[in-house]
XYZ file of C-alpha atoms in Angstrom:
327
model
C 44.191 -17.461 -183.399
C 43.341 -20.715 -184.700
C 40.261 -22.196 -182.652
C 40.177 -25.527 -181.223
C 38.963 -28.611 -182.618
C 38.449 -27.016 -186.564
C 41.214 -28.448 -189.038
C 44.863 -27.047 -189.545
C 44.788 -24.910 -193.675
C 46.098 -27.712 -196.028
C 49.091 -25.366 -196.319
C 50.050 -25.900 -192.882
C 49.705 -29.828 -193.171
C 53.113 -31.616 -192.546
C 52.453 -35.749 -193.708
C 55.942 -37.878 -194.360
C 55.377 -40.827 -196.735
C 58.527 -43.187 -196.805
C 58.470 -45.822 -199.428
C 56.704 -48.810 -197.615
C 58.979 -51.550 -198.622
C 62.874 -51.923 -197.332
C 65.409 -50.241 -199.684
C 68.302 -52.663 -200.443
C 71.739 -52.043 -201.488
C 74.610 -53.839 -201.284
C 77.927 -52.970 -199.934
C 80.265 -50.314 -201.546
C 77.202 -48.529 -203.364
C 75.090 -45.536 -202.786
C 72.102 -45.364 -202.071
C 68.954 -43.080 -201.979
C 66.668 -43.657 -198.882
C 63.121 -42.049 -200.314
C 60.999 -39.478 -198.435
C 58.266 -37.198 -199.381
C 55.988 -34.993 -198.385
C 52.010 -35.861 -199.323
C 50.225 -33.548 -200.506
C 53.344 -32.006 -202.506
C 54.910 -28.848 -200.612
C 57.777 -26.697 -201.131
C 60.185 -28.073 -198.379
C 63.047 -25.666 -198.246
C 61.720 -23.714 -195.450
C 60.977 -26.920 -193.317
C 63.241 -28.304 -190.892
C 64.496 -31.778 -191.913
C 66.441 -34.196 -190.221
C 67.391 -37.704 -190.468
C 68.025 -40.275 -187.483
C 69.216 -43.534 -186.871
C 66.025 -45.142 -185.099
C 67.636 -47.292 -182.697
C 69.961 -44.704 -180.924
C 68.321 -41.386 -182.239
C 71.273 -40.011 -183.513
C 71.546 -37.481 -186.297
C 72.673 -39.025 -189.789
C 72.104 -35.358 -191.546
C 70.359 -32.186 -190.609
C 68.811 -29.693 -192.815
C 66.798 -26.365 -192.153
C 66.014 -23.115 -193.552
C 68.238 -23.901 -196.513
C 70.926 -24.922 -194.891
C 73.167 -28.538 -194.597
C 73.854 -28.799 -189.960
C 76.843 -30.710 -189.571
C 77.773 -29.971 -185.624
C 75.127 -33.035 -184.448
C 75.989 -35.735 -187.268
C 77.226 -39.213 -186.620
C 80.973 -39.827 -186.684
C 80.313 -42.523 -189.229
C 78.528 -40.090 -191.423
C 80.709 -37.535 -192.249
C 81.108 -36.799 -195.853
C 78.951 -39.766 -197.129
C 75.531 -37.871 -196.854
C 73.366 -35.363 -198.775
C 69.630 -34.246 -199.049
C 68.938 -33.903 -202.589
C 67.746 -30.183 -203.274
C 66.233 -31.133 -206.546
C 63.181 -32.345 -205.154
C 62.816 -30.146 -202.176
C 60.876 -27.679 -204.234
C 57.771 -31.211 -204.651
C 58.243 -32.214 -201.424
C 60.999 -34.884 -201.811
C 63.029 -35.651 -198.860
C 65.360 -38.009 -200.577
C 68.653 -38.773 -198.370
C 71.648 -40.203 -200.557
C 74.281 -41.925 -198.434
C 77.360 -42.955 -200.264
C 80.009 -46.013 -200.054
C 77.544 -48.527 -198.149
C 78.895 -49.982 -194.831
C 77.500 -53.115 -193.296
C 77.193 -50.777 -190.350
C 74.362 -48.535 -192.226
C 72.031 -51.579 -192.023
C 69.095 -50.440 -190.140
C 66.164 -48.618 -189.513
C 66.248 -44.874 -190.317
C 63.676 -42.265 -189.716
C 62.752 -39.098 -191.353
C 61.574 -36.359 -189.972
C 59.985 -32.938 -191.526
C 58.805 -29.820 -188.855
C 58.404 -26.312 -188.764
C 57.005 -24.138 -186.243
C 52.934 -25.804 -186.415
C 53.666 -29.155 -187.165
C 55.608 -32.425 -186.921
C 55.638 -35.888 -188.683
C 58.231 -38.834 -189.429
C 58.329 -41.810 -191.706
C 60.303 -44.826 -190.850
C 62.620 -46.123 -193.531
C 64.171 -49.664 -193.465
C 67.696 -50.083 -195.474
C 68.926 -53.753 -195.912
C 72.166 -53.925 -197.026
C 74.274 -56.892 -197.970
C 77.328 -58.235 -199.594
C 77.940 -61.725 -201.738
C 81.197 -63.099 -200.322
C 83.772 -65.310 -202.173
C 83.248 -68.681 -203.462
C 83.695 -71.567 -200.816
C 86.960 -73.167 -199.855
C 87.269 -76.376 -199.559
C 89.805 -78.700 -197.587
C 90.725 -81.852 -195.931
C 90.923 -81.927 -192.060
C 92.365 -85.494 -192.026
C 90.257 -88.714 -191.359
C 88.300 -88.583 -188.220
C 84.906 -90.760 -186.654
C 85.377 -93.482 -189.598
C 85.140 -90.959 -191.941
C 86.920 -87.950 -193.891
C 86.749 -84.469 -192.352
C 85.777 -81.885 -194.849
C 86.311 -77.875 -194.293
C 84.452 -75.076 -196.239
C 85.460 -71.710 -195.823
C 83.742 -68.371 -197.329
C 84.395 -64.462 -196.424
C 83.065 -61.001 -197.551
C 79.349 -61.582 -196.445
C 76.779 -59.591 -195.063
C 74.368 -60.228 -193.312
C 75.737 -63.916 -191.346
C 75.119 -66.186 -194.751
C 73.807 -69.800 -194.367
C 76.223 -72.694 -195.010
C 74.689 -76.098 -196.316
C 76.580 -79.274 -197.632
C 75.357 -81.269 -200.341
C 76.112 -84.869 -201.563
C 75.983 -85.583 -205.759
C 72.238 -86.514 -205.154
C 71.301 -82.840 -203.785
C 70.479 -84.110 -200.178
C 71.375 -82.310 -197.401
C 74.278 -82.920 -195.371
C 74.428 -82.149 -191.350
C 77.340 -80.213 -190.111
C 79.550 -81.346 -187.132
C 80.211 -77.598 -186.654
C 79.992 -74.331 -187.827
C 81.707 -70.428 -186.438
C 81.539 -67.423 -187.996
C 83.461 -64.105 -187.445
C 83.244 -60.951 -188.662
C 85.989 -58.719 -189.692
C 86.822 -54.821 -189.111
C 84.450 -53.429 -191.846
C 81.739 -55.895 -190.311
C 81.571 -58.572 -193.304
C 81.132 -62.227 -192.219
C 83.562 -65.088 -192.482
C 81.951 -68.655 -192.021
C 84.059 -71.848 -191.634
C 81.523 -75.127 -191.410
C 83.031 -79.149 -191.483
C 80.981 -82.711 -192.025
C 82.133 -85.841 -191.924
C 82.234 -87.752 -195.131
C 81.793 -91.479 -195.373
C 81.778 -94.349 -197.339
C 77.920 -93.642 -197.565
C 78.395 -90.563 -199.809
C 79.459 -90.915 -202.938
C 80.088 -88.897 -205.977
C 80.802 -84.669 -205.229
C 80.682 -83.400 -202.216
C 79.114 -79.609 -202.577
C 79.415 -76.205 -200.175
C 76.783 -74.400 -200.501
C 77.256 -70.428 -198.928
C 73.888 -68.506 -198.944
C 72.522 -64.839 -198.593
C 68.906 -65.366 -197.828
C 68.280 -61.594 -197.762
C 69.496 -60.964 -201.659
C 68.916 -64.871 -202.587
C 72.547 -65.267 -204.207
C 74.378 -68.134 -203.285
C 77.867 -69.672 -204.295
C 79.271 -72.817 -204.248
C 82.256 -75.059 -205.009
C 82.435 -79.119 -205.437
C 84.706 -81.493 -204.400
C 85.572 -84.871 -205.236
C 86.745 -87.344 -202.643
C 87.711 -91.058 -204.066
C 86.555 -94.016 -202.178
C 87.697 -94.399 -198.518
C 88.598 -98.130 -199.086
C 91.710 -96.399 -201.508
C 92.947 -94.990 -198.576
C 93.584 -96.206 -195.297
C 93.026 -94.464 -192.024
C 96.989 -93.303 -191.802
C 96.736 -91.621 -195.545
C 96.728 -87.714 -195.262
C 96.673 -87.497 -198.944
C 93.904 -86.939 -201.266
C 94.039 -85.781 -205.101
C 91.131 -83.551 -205.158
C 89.186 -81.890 -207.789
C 86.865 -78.723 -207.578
C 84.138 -77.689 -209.878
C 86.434 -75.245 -211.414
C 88.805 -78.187 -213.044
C 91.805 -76.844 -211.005
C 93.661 -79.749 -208.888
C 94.127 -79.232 -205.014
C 96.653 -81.764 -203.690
C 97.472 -82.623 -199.692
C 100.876 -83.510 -198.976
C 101.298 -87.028 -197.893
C 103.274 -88.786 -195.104
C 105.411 -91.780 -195.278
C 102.903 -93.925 -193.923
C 100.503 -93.268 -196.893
C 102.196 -95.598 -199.660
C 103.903 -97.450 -197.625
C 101.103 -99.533 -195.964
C 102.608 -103.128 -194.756
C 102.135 -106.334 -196.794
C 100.084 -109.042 -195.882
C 102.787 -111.277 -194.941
C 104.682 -109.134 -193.024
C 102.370 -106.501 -191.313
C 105.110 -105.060 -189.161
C 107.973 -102.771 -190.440
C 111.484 -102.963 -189.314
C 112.215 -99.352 -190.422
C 111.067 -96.868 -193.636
C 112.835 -93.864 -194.673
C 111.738 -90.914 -196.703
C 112.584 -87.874 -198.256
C 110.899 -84.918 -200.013
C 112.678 -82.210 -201.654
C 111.994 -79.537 -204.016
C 113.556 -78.772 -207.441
C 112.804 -75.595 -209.571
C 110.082 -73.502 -208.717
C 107.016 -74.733 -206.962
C 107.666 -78.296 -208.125
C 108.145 -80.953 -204.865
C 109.375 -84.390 -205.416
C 108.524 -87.137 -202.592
C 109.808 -90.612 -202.193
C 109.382 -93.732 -199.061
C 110.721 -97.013 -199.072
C 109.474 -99.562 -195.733
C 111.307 -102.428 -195.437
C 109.724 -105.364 -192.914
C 110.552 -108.794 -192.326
C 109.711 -110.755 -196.105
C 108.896 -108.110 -198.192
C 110.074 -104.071 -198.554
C 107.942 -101.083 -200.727
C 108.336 -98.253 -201.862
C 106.770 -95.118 -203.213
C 107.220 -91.612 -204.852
C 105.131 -88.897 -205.997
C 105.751 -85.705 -207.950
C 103.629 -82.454 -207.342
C 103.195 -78.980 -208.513
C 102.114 -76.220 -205.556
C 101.778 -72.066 -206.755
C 99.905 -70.788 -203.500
C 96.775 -72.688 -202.936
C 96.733 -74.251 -205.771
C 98.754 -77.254 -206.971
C 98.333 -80.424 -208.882
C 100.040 -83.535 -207.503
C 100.399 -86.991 -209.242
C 101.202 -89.778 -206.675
C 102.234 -93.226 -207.546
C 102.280 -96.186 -205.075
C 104.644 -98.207 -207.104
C 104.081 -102.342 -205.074
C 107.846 -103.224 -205.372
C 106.745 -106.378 -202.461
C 110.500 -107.269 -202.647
C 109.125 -110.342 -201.064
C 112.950 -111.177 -201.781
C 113.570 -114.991 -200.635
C 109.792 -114.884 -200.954
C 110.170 -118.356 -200.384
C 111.914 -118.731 -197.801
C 110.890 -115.893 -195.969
C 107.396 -116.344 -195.677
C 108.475 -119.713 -193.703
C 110.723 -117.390 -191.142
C 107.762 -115.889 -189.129
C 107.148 -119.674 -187.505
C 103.860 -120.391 -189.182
């Protein structure tokens, strides 16, 4: 019998050693979480087992030679195996294949037989890059232009920052987030552009944990080009590919000094072959009439459109008009 208080043989000695530092991975991969044994032992007579270290549930189970299923996480199944290679040295490696953002987390090994016990906590971060931002118009709003980023596919909740041509930061007048079933983030964020920022407007969608970041530019003209009632903008994106916002009547067709109310204006918009739209507005108003028409090119989200505000000011009888309102 062994007597009290003198040391356990080095043989019977059980010490786990995980690898000190979080293991990172990114979604989709495998992964090996690391585990040994210190000093080096045969292990394949020891009972291993690996838990999730929030909810103590078994990830896999191994003992006397043997792979346990009947206790293993639902989630589990089929994407987990102890690599026998290294049992032999004392390696406890766990590989755990097609990453989920649900395996981020705190695991814990543990190695036992019938004299002793230890565990080693290991710490896998994993993360995704999502897609590059999208950027739109939400229509003019607080003296300014609303602007809308969108990104999806990230993991863990990325940061979203705005940026003016200068590289200074831009508040946002809101930001959500959701995530969807595989547990990736989508982040939508909007600011307020105006006449105080000039030049690109940036998006800026971070992962602080792997220290990637994307982003996507967009150029807004001057606000004095368009007034308050203009829902159109001819936008361009750091990529060189043209977004364009459909317009309303109301955005070529703004009244003429000397006659600042319209009797009436008419428009219409069709489309000819494929994913080419034609547009065209005439206002007519006491002393003077306008018109407009623009020709764009939509495929998806993508399009190019080319508007023209063709000043027609009629201003028809301009002379005797002008004398009509009673001035």
């Amino acid at each position: 019998m062994q007597q009290r208080g003198l040391p356990l043989p080095a043989h019977l000695l059980l010490l786990v050693v995980g690898p000190g530092h979080p293991v990172t991975a990114t979604v989709g991969q495998d992964v090996v979480l690391p585990c040994h044994l210190s000093p080096q032992r045969d292990a394949h007579s020891l009972e291993v087992r690996w838990i999730r270290d929030r909810i103590s549930k078994t990830v896999h189970h191994y003992r006397n030679g043997e792979d346990l299923y009947g206790e293993q996480m639902g989630a589990y199944v089929g994407r987990t195996e102890l690599l026998r290679d290294g049992l032999s040295a004392g390696s406890l490696d766990l590989r755990i294949t097609g990453l989920r953002p649900s395996d981020d987390g705190q695991y814990v090994c543990t190695v036992g037989d019938a004299d002793a016990y230890d565990e080693a906590i290991v710490e896998l971060e994993v993360s995704a890059t999502g897609t590059d931002p999208h950027l739109s118009l939400g229509g003019y709003e607080a003296g300014g232009v609303r602007v809308l980023c969108r990104s999806a596919g990230w993991y863990p909740l990325p940061q979203l920052l705005w940026r003016d041509a200068r590289g200074q930061h831009l508040p946002s007048v809101s930001q959500t987030h959701s995530q969807d079933q595989e547990g990736l983030f989508e982040i939508e964020g909007a600011v307020i552009v105006t006449g105080s920022v000039e030049g690109p407007l940036s998006c800026v969608v971070r992962n602080s944990r792997l220290q990637q970041e994307r982003d996507s530019s967009l150029h807004i003209p001057p606000l004095h080009m368009f007034p308050p009632s203009n829902q159109a903008a001819l936008l361009t994106t750091s990529s060189s590919v043209f977004a364009f916002q459909r317009h309303r009547a109301e955005s070529w067709v703004s009244p003429c000094s000397p006659c600042p109310q319209p009797l009436g204006k008419w428009c219409l918009c069709g489309r000819a072959w494929s994913g080419w739209a034609l547009g065209a507005c005439v206002l007519v108003a006491r002393g003077c009439w306008r018109s407009s028409w623009s020709l764009g090119w939509e495929w998806g989200v993508l399009g190019l459109g080319l508007p023209w505000a063709r000043d027609m000011d009629g201003m028809a009888e301009r002379n005797g008009d002008q004398g009509g309102d009673g001035e």
